[in-house]
PDB file of C-alpha atoms in Angstrom:
ATOM      1  CA  MET A   6       0.000   0.000   0.000  1.00 49.00           C
ATOM      2  CA  SER A   7       1.417   3.375  -1.035  1.00 51.00           C
ATOM      3  CA  TRP A   8       1.728   6.367   1.266  1.00 46.00           C
ATOM      4  CA  MET A   9      -1.042   8.114  -0.671  1.00 47.00           C
ATOM      5  CA  ASN A  10      -3.409   5.258   0.148  1.00 49.00           C
ATOM      6  CA  ILE A  11      -2.423   5.457   3.841  1.00 49.00           C
ATOM      7  CA  VAL A  12      -3.150   9.203   3.903  1.00 46.00           C
ATOM      8  CA  TYR A  13      -6.445   8.609   2.136  1.00 46.00           C
ATOM      9  CA  MET A  14      -7.489   5.902   4.586  1.00 49.00           C
ATOM     10  CA  ASN A  15      -6.555   8.116   7.552  1.00 52.00           C
ATOM     11  CA  ASN A  16      -8.718  10.907   6.167  1.00 54.00           C
ATOM     12  CA  LEU A  17     -11.690   8.532   6.009  1.00 54.00           C
ATOM     13  CA  GLU A  18     -11.425   7.614   9.738  1.00 65.00           C
ATOM     14  CA  PRO A  19     -13.563   9.678  12.133  1.00 72.00           C
ATOM     15  CA  LYS A  20     -11.819  12.438  14.042  1.00 75.00           C
ATOM     16  CA  VAL A  21     -12.172  13.485  17.667  1.00 70.00           C
ATOM     17  CA  LYS A  22     -10.695  16.289  19.725  1.00 71.00           C
ATOM     18  CA  ASP A  23      -7.235  15.643  21.079  1.00 70.00           C
ATOM     19  CA  PRO A  24      -7.736  15.442  24.867  1.00 66.00           C
ATOM     20  CA  TYR A  25      -4.244  16.756  25.527  1.00 67.00           C
ATOM     21  CA  ILE A  26      -3.637  19.392  22.809  1.00 71.00           C
ATOM     22  CA  PRO A  27      -6.363  22.047  22.231  1.00 71.00           C
ATOM     23  CA  ASP A  28      -7.630  22.772  18.695  1.00 72.00           C
ATOM     24  CA  ARG A  29      -6.231  19.519  17.400  1.00 74.00           C
ATOM     25  CA  MET A  30      -8.119  16.578  15.965  1.00 74.00           C
ATOM     26  CA  VAL A  31      -6.915  13.029  16.161  1.00 71.00           C
ATOM     27  CA  SER A  32      -8.067   9.816  14.601  1.00 72.00           C
ATOM     28  CA  ALA A  33     -10.459   7.646  16.581  1.00 69.00           C
ATOM     29  CA  LYS A  34      -8.667   4.507  15.444  1.00 74.00           C
ATOM     30  CA  SER A  35      -8.270   1.602  17.846  1.00 74.00           C
ATOM     31  CA  ALA A  36      -4.628   2.435  18.614  1.00 72.00           C
ATOM     32  CA  ASN A  37      -5.718   5.786  20.112  1.00 68.00           C
ATOM     33  CA  GLN A  38      -8.618   4.403  22.136  1.00 74.00           C
ATOM     34  CA  PRO A  39      -6.636   3.707  25.353  1.00 76.00           C
ATOM     35  CA  PHE A  40      -5.448   7.320  25.500  1.00 73.00           C
ATOM     36  CA  LEU A  41      -8.915   8.682  24.775  1.00 74.00           C
ATOM     37  CA  ALA A  42     -10.490   6.371  27.360  1.00 79.00           C
ATOM     38  CA  HIS A  43      -7.974   7.402  30.001  1.00 77.00           C
ATOM     39  CA  ARG A  44      -8.711  11.055  29.372  1.00 77.00           C
ATOM     40  CA  GLU A  45     -12.440  10.432  29.749  1.00 81.00           C
ATOM     41  CA  TYR A  46     -11.768   8.568  32.990  1.00 83.00           C
ATOM     42  CA  ARG A  47      -9.718  11.472  34.336  1.00 82.00           C
ATOM     43  CA  GLU A  48     -12.463  13.943  33.444  1.00 82.00           C
ATOM     44  CA  ARG A  49     -15.085  11.831  35.214  1.00 85.00           C
ATOM     45  CA  GLN A  50     -12.902  11.532  38.298  1.00 83.00           C
ATOM     46  CA  GLU A  51     -12.250  15.273  38.305  1.00 84.00           C
ATOM     47  CA  ALA A  52     -15.985  15.951  38.071  1.00 83.00           C
ATOM     48  CA  LEU A  53     -16.650  13.603  40.984  1.00 81.00           C
ATOM     49  CA  HIS A  54     -13.891  15.261  42.970  1.00 78.00           C
ATOM     50  CA  LEU A  55     -15.300  18.746  42.410  1.00 80.00           C
ATOM     51  CA  GLU A  56     -18.759  17.476  43.310  1.00 80.00           C
ATOM     52  CA  TRP A  57     -17.432  16.013  46.545  1.00 75.00           C
ATOM     53  CA  ILE A  58     -15.714  19.285  47.462  1.00 75.00           C
ATOM     54  CA  ALA A  59     -18.861  21.275  46.609  1.00 77.00           C
ATOM     55  CA  LYS A  60     -20.822  19.426  49.290  1.00 74.00           C
ATOM     56  CA  GLY A  61     -18.879  21.419  51.879  1.00 66.00           C
ATOM     57  CA  GLU A  62     -19.611  19.480  55.068  1.00 57.00           C
ATOM     58  CA  PRO A  63     -17.875  21.557  57.781  1.00 56.00           C
ATOM     59  CA  VAL A  64     -18.810  19.379  60.773  1.00 49.00           C
ATOM     60  CA  ALA A  65     -17.047  16.226  61.943  1.00 55.00           C
ATOM     61  CA  PRO A  66     -13.859  14.918  60.397  1.00 61.00           C
ATOM     62  CA  LEU A  67     -13.853  14.964  56.645  1.00 62.00           C
ATOM     63  CA  PRO A  68     -14.614  11.576  55.107  1.00 68.00           C
ATOM     64  CA  ARG A  69     -12.070  10.069  52.843  1.00 70.00           C
ATOM     65  CA  ASP A  70     -12.228  11.342  49.307  1.00 67.00           C
ATOM     66  CA  PRO A  71     -13.517   8.312  47.343  1.00 68.00           C
ATOM     67  CA  THR A  72     -11.912   9.655  44.184  1.00 66.00           C
ATOM     68  CA  GLN A  73      -8.447   9.910  45.727  1.00 67.00           C
ATOM     69  CA  PRO A  74      -6.133   7.144  44.450  1.00 65.00           C
ATOM     70  CA  THR A  75      -4.824   4.849  47.175  1.00 67.00           C
ATOM     71  CA  GLU A  76      -1.066   5.041  47.629  1.00 64.00           C
ATOM     72  CA  VAL A  77       1.064   2.649  49.654  1.00 65.00           C
ATOM     73  CA  GLY A  78       3.536   5.169  51.059  1.00 72.00           C
ATOM     74  CA  VAL A  79       6.249   4.592  53.651  1.00 78.00           C
ATOM     75  CA  LEU A  80       3.810   3.750  56.450  1.00 79.00           C
ATOM     76  CA  GLY A  81       2.019   1.173  54.332  1.00 79.00           C
ATOM     77  CA  LEU A  82       5.315  -0.419  53.334  1.00 84.00           C
ATOM     78  CA  PHE A  83       6.432  -0.522  56.973  1.00 86.00           C
ATOM     79  CA  LYS A  84       3.193  -2.184  58.057  1.00 86.00           C
ATOM     80  CA  PHE A  85       3.549  -4.754  55.277  1.00 87.00           C
ATOM     81  CA  LEU A  86       7.099  -5.615  56.411  1.00 90.00           C
ATOM     82  CA  VAL A  87       5.947  -5.959  60.030  1.00 91.00           C
ATOM     83  CA  TYR A  88       3.092  -8.275  59.037  1.00 90.00           C
ATOM     84  CA  LEU A  89       5.437 -10.297  56.822  1.00 91.00           C
ATOM     85  CA  THR A  90       8.001 -10.648  59.633  1.00 88.00           C
ATOM     86  CA  VAL A  91       5.359 -11.807  62.108  1.00 90.00           C
ATOM     87  CA  PHE A  92       3.943 -14.260  59.562  1.00 90.00           C
ATOM     88  CA  LEU A  93       7.370 -15.754  58.801  1.00 87.00           C
ATOM     89  CA  ALA A  94       8.230 -16.021  62.508  1.00 84.00           C
ATOM     90  CA  LEU A  95       4.977 -17.807  63.344  1.00 87.00           C
ATOM     91  CA  THR A  96       5.370 -20.092  60.336  1.00 87.00           C
ATOM     92  CA  GLY A  97       8.911 -20.958  61.436  1.00 80.00           C
ATOM     93  CA  LYS A  98       7.699 -21.716  64.953  1.00 79.00           C
ATOM     94  CA  PHE A  99       4.991 -24.011  63.571  1.00 81.00           C
ATOM     95  CA  ILE A 100       7.258 -25.856  61.115  1.00 83.00           C
ATOM     96  CA  THR A 101      10.648 -25.983  62.866  1.00 77.00           C
ATOM     97  CA  GLY A 102       9.806 -25.029  66.444  1.00 77.00           C
ATOM     98  CA  SER A 103      11.982 -21.918  66.119  1.00 73.00           C
ATOM     99  CA  TYR A 104      10.859 -18.363  65.387  1.00 73.00           C
ATOM    100  CA  THR A 105      14.091 -17.873  63.420  1.00 71.00           C
ATOM    101  CA  TRP A 106      13.776 -21.132  61.429  1.00 65.00           C
ATOM    102  CA  GLU A 107      16.660 -22.594  63.481  1.00 64.00           C
ATOM    103  CA  TYR A 108      18.919 -19.814  62.178  1.00 64.00           C
ATOM    104  CA  GLU A 109      21.047 -19.015  65.220  1.00 61.00           C
ATOM    105  CA  THR A 110      23.716 -16.357  64.954  1.00 60.00           C
ATOM    106  CA  ARG A 111      24.772 -13.528  67.227  1.00 56.00           C
ATOM    107  CA  TRP A 112      22.649 -11.148  65.097  1.00 58.00           C
ATOM    108  CA  VAL A 113      19.375 -12.713  66.284  1.00 59.00           C
ATOM    109  CA  GLN A 114      20.372 -12.486  69.937  1.00 61.00           C
ATOM    110  CA  LEU A 115      19.390  -9.453  71.995  1.00 59.00           C
ATOM    111  CA  LYS A 116      22.712  -9.594  73.855  1.00 58.00           C
ATOM    112  CA  THR A 117      24.440  -8.559  70.640  1.00 58.00           C
ATOM    113  CA  PHE A 118      22.582  -5.242  70.529  1.00 60.00           C
ATOM    114  CA  TRP A 119      22.118  -4.713  74.286  1.00 60.00           C
ATOM    115  CA  PRO A 120      25.245  -6.312  75.743  1.00 57.00           C
ATOM    116  CA  SER A 121      25.441  -6.778  79.474  1.00 60.00           C
ATOM    117  CA  ASP A 122      28.247  -5.248  81.496  1.00 66.00           C
ATOM    118  CA  GLN A 123      31.441  -7.088  80.603  1.00 76.00           C
ATOM    119  CA  ARG A 124      33.821  -8.095  83.344  1.00 84.00           C
ATOM    120  CA  LEU A 125      37.514  -8.731  83.807  1.00 89.00           C
ATOM    121  CA  PHE A 126      38.420 -12.298  84.749  1.00 91.00           C
ATOM    122  CA  SER A 127      41.526 -13.678  86.355  1.00 91.00           C
ATOM    123  CA  GLU A 128      42.737 -17.047  85.106  1.00 90.00           C
ATOM    124  CA  THR A 129      41.552 -18.638  88.364  1.00 90.00           C
ATOM    125  CA  THR A 130      38.087 -17.095  88.101  1.00 92.00           C
ATOM    126  CA  LEU A 131      37.729 -18.044  84.434  1.00 91.00           C
ATOM    127  CA  ALA A 132      38.509 -21.681  85.274  1.00 90.00           C
ATOM    128  CA  GLU A 133      35.386 -21.796  87.466  1.00 92.00           C
ATOM    129  CA  PHE A 134      33.077 -21.222  84.469  1.00 92.00           C
ATOM    130  CA  ASN A 135      33.267 -24.756  83.128  1.00 89.00           C
ATOM    131  CA  GLY A 136      29.560 -25.609  82.869  1.00 88.00           C
ATOM    132  CA  GLU A 137      29.518 -27.567  86.106  1.00 88.00           C
ATOM    133  CA  ASN A 138      27.349 -26.817  89.160  1.00 86.00           C
ATOM    134  CA  ASP A 139      24.879 -24.832  87.026  1.00 86.00           C
ATOM    135  CA  ARG A 140      27.579 -22.350  85.989  1.00 89.00           C
ATOM    136  CA  PRO A 141      27.764 -20.999  82.421  1.00 90.00           C
ATOM    137  CA  THR A 142      30.471 -22.247  80.088  1.00 91.00           C
ATOM    138  CA  PHE A 143      33.156 -19.732  79.119  1.00 91.00           C
ATOM    139  CA  LEU A 144      36.293 -19.969  77.029  1.00 88.00           C
ATOM    140  CA  ALA A 145      38.793 -17.331  75.958  1.00 88.00           C
ATOM    141  CA  ILE A 146      40.701 -16.594  72.761  1.00 85.00           C
ATOM    142  CA  ASP A 147      43.391 -13.907  72.763  1.00 83.00           C
ATOM    143  CA  GLY A 148      42.144 -12.580  76.079  1.00 86.00           C
ATOM    144  CA  ASP A 149      38.518 -12.195  74.950  1.00 87.00           C
ATOM    145  CA  VAL A 150      36.098 -14.295  77.007  1.00 89.00           C
ATOM    146  CA  TYR A 151      33.068 -15.816  75.260  1.00 88.00           C
ATOM    147  CA  ASP A 152      29.965 -17.561  76.557  1.00 88.00           C
ATOM    148  CA  VAL A 153      29.682 -20.916  74.765  1.00 86.00           C
ATOM    149  CA  SER A 154      26.927 -22.330  76.970  1.00 85.00           C
ATOM    150  CA  LYS A 155      24.744 -23.111  73.930  1.00 81.00           C
ATOM    151  CA  GLY A 156      27.328 -25.472  72.458  1.00 80.00           C
ATOM    152  CA  LYS A 157      26.629 -29.046  73.506  1.00 83.00           C
ATOM    153  CA  SER A 158      30.169 -30.135  72.660  1.00 83.00           C
ATOM    154  CA  TYR A 159      31.537 -27.654  75.235  1.00 84.00           C
ATOM    155  CA  GLN A 160      29.374 -28.949  78.088  1.00 87.00           C
ATOM    156  CA  PRO A 161      30.616 -31.526  80.628  1.00 88.00           C
ATOM    157  CA  GLY A 162      31.106 -34.785  78.755  1.00 86.00           C
ATOM    158  CA  GLY A 163      31.324 -33.012  75.395  1.00 85.00           C
ATOM    159  CA  SER A 164      34.200 -33.468  72.982  1.00 83.00           C
ATOM    160  CA  TYR A 165      35.511 -29.913  73.510  1.00 82.00           C
ATOM    161  CA  HIS A 166      34.825 -29.527  77.217  1.00 85.00           C
ATOM    162  CA  PHE A 167      38.564 -29.655  77.928  1.00 84.00           C
ATOM    163  CA  MET A 168      38.864 -26.247  76.180  1.00 85.00           C
ATOM    164  CA  VAL A 169      36.566 -24.306  78.507  1.00 88.00           C
ATOM    165  CA  GLY A 170      37.597 -22.216  81.484  1.00 90.00           C
ATOM    166  CA  ARG A 171      40.877 -21.132  79.885  1.00 89.00           C
ATOM    167  CA  ASP A 172      42.461 -19.164  77.056  1.00 89.00           C
ATOM    168  CA  ALA A 173      43.474 -21.768  74.475  1.00 84.00           C
ATOM    169  CA  ALA A 174      44.426 -19.338  71.719  1.00 84.00           C
ATOM    170  CA  ARG A 175      47.522 -21.326  70.732  1.00 84.00           C
ATOM    171  CA  ALA A 176      45.542 -24.545  70.279  1.00 84.00           C
ATOM    172  CA  PHE A 177      43.202 -22.889  67.776  1.00 80.00           C
ATOM    173  CA  GLY A 178      46.239 -21.997  65.662  1.00 78.00           C
ATOM    174  CA  THR A 179      48.235 -25.214  65.874  1.00 81.00           C
ATOM    175  CA  GLY A 180      45.430 -27.743  66.270  1.00 81.00           C
ATOM    176  CA  CYS A 181      47.152 -29.233  69.335  1.00 84.00           C
ATOM    177  CA  PHE A 182      44.064 -29.075  71.522  1.00 82.00           C
ATOM    178  CA  GLN A 183      45.462 -31.390  74.190  1.00 83.00           C
ATOM    179  CA  THR A 184      48.886 -29.809  74.750  1.00 84.00           C
ATOM    180  CA  HIS A 185      48.524 -26.188  73.579  1.00 83.00           C
ATOM    181  CA  ARG A 186      45.740 -24.991  75.843  1.00 85.00           C
ATOM    182  CA  THR A 187      47.556 -21.727  76.492  1.00 86.00           C
ATOM    183  CA  HIS A 188      47.553 -18.100  75.350  1.00 86.00           C
ATOM    184  CA  ASP A 189      51.290 -18.298  74.552  1.00 85.00           C
ATOM    185  CA  LEU A 190      51.584 -17.574  70.808  1.00 82.00           C
ATOM    186  CA  ARG A 191      55.375 -17.558  70.565  1.00 83.00           C
ATOM    187  CA  GLY A 192      56.870 -19.574  67.738  1.00 79.00           C
ATOM    188  CA  LEU A 193      53.742 -19.968  65.618  1.00 78.00           C
ATOM    189  CA  SER A 194      54.296 -20.311  61.884  1.00 75.00           C
ATOM    190  CA  GLN A 195      52.760 -17.849  59.444  1.00 75.00           C
ATOM    191  CA  GLN A 196      50.065 -20.363  58.506  1.00 75.00           C
ATOM    192  CA  GLU A 197      49.238 -21.017  62.157  1.00 73.00           C
ATOM    193  CA  TYR A 198      48.978 -17.290  62.799  1.00 71.00           C
ATOM    194  CA  GLU A 199      46.552 -16.991  59.876  1.00 68.00           C
ATOM    195  CA  VAL A 200      44.364 -19.824  61.197  1.00 63.00           C
ATOM    196  CA  HIS A 201      44.466 -18.296  64.657  1.00 56.00           C
ATOM    197  CA  GLY A 202      43.411 -14.946  63.179  1.00 59.00           C
ATOM    198  CA  LEU A 203      40.493 -16.541  61.331  1.00 47.00           C
ATOM    199  CA  VAL A 204      39.187 -17.991  64.580  1.00 53.00           C
ATOM    200  CA  GLY A 205      39.448 -14.641  66.324  1.00 53.00           C
ATOM    201  CA  ARG A 206      37.588 -12.868  63.533  1.00 51.00           C
ATOM    202  CA  ALA A 207      34.918 -15.576  63.495  1.00 49.00           C
ATOM    203  CA  CYS A 208      34.281 -14.999  67.188  1.00 54.00           C
ATOM    204  CA  ASN A 209      34.088 -11.234  66.810  1.00 50.00           C
ATOM    205  CA  THR A 210      31.916 -11.144  63.691  1.00 45.00           C
ATOM    206  CA  GLY A 211      29.739 -14.200  64.160  1.00 44.00           C
ATOM    207  CA  ASN A 212      31.067 -15.959  61.049  1.00 42.00           C
ATOM    208  CA  SER A 213      30.764 -19.715  61.075  1.00 38.00           C
ATOM    209  CA  PHE A 214      33.879 -21.517  62.365  1.00 42.00           C
ATOM    210  CA  SER A 215      32.176 -24.386  64.101  1.00 42.00           C
ATOM    211  CA  GLN A 216      28.731 -25.219  65.336  1.00 45.00           C
ATOM    212  CA  ILE A 217      29.264 -23.162  68.481  1.00 44.00           C
ATOM    213  CA  ILE A 218      30.964 -20.093  67.018  1.00 51.00           C
ATOM    214  CA  LYS A 219      27.633 -19.071  65.492  1.00 54.00           C
ATOM    215  CA  THR A 220      26.024 -18.486  68.879  1.00 60.00           C
ATOM    216  CA  ILE A 221      28.790 -17.185  71.141  1.00 72.00           C
ATOM    217  CA  VAL A 222      28.575 -13.866  72.937  1.00 77.00           C
ATOM    218  CA  LYS A 223      31.532 -11.930  74.288  1.00 82.00           C
ATOM    219  CA  VAL A 224      31.252 -11.430  78.057  1.00 86.00           C
ATOM    220  CA  GLY A 225      34.576  -9.865  79.028  1.00 88.00           C
ATOM    221  CA  ARG A 226      38.360 -10.148  79.118  1.00 89.00           C
ATOM    222  CA  VAL A 227      40.815 -12.340  80.998  1.00 90.00           C
ATOM    223  CA  SER A 228      43.948 -10.900  82.577  1.00 89.00           C
ATOM    224  CA  HIS A 229      47.054 -13.028  81.951  1.00 89.00           C
ATOM    225  CA  PRO A 230      50.343 -12.728  83.820  1.00 88.00           C
ATOM    226  CA  PRO A 231      53.268 -11.792  81.551  1.00 88.00           C
ATOM    227  CA  ILE A 232      54.969 -14.683  79.758  1.00 88.00           C
ATOM    228  CA  ASN A 233      58.617 -15.144  80.685  1.00 88.00           C
ATOM    229  CA  PRO A 234      60.510 -14.806  77.374  1.00 85.00           C
ATOM    230  CA  ALA A 235      63.149 -17.204  78.705  1.00 87.00           C
ATOM    231  CA  SER A 236      60.609 -19.968  79.274  1.00 88.00           C
ATOM    232  CA  PRO A 237      60.559 -22.791  76.698  1.00 88.00           C
ATOM    233  CA  ILE A 238      58.109 -22.543  73.811  1.00 85.00           C
ATOM    234  CA  PRO A 239      55.474 -25.309  73.911  1.00 85.00           C
ATOM    235  CA  GLU A 240      56.454 -28.178  71.635  1.00 85.00           C
ATOM    236  CA  HIS A 241      54.229 -29.039  68.697  1.00 84.00           C
ATOM    237  CA  CYS A 242      52.086 -32.157  69.007  1.00 82.00           C
ATOM    238  CA  ASP A 243      53.128 -33.187  65.483  1.00 81.00           C
ATOM    239  CA  ALA A 244      56.683 -34.583  65.610  1.00 81.00           C
ATOM    240  CA  LYS A 245      57.373 -33.732  61.952  1.00 84.00           C
ATOM    241  CA  LYS A 246      56.298 -30.138  62.401  1.00 82.00           C
ATOM    242  CA  GLN A 247      58.362 -29.888  65.582  1.00 80.00           C
ATOM    243  CA  ALA A 248      61.405 -31.179  63.681  1.00 83.00           C
ATOM    244  CA  LYS A 249      60.919 -28.441  61.084  1.00 83.00           C
ATOM    245  CA  ILE A 250      60.619 -25.863  63.849  1.00 78.00           C
ATOM    246  CA  ASP A 251      63.843 -27.090  65.475  1.00 78.00           C
ATOM    247  CA  GLU A 252      65.645 -26.976  62.125  1.00 83.00           C
ATOM    248  CA  ALA A 253      64.411 -23.439  61.485  1.00 79.00           C
ATOM    249  CA  ASN A 254      65.572 -22.382  64.952  1.00 76.00           C
ATOM    250  CA  ARG A 255      69.039 -23.851  64.341  1.00 82.00           C
ATOM    251  CA  GLU A 256      69.306 -22.035  61.012  1.00 83.00           C
ATOM    252  CA  ALA A 257      68.251 -18.802  62.658  1.00 78.00           C
ATOM    253  CA  ALA A 258      70.848 -19.276  65.393  1.00 78.00           C
ATOM    254  CA  LYS A 259      73.570 -19.888  62.782  1.00 83.00           C
ATOM    255  CA  ARG A 260      72.631 -16.728  60.892  1.00 85.00           C
ATOM    256  CA  ALA A 261      72.624 -14.731  64.099  1.00 81.00           C
ATOM    257  CA  ALA A 262      76.050 -16.082  65.073  1.00 81.00           C
ATOM    258  CA  ALA A 263      77.448 -15.339  61.612  1.00 81.00           C
ATOM    259  CA  ALA A 264      76.114 -11.808  61.724  1.00 82.00           C
ATOM    260  CA  ALA A 265      77.638 -11.221  65.155  1.00 78.00           C
ATOM    261  CA  SER A 266      81.116 -12.461  64.144  1.00 70.00           C
TER     262      SER A 266
END
């Protein structure tokens, strides 16, 4: 179809006033109907609005304008989020028995946001918090004391109960949980320092290190007596690693002697 035929066909279609531009006629073809219908709707709503205002009822609170479009707004969004949170919590309680769907981290514990007064422990006092005689279960890493009472493995009879009541920072770096239950970090390798640092950050940020790290809460600090630098460094529980440490120490001593001569 040529452009002349298109112009001719357009001229044959009925014309109506453009609802948006005065003194302009537009085709009433089907493609324009949504725009024309919307304009008619707006005019009807405006007429209803003016009619409602013209009633002028000065007494009592004004009724809601029935022509006013309903908007969600910030308050509506907030109410929706509150209802959704309550619904999810109740659903979790019904399905899993937990309002948090068994998701337990320090961020869903009130103690994280309203911490209790933290205290300073001596090593003797810290040793008393071993989960026995209805006492809570505490352990320390790098001087920071954490409540691990929710961890079953740290309770009496648990596989990690031997770690509680003390600062076993060295053991978390070396993996020697039986012999390195001390805060003495001298002689750790770079890799052991990195592992030790990961554990410390996991405790402070709530990142998952083990099943218990997710739920611990810091409760204070432990005061350690100074470590005598002349005291022997704890030996590694792995004989091969200890042999490498001894070899590295001998090499370091040789280099120091050569530098001094």
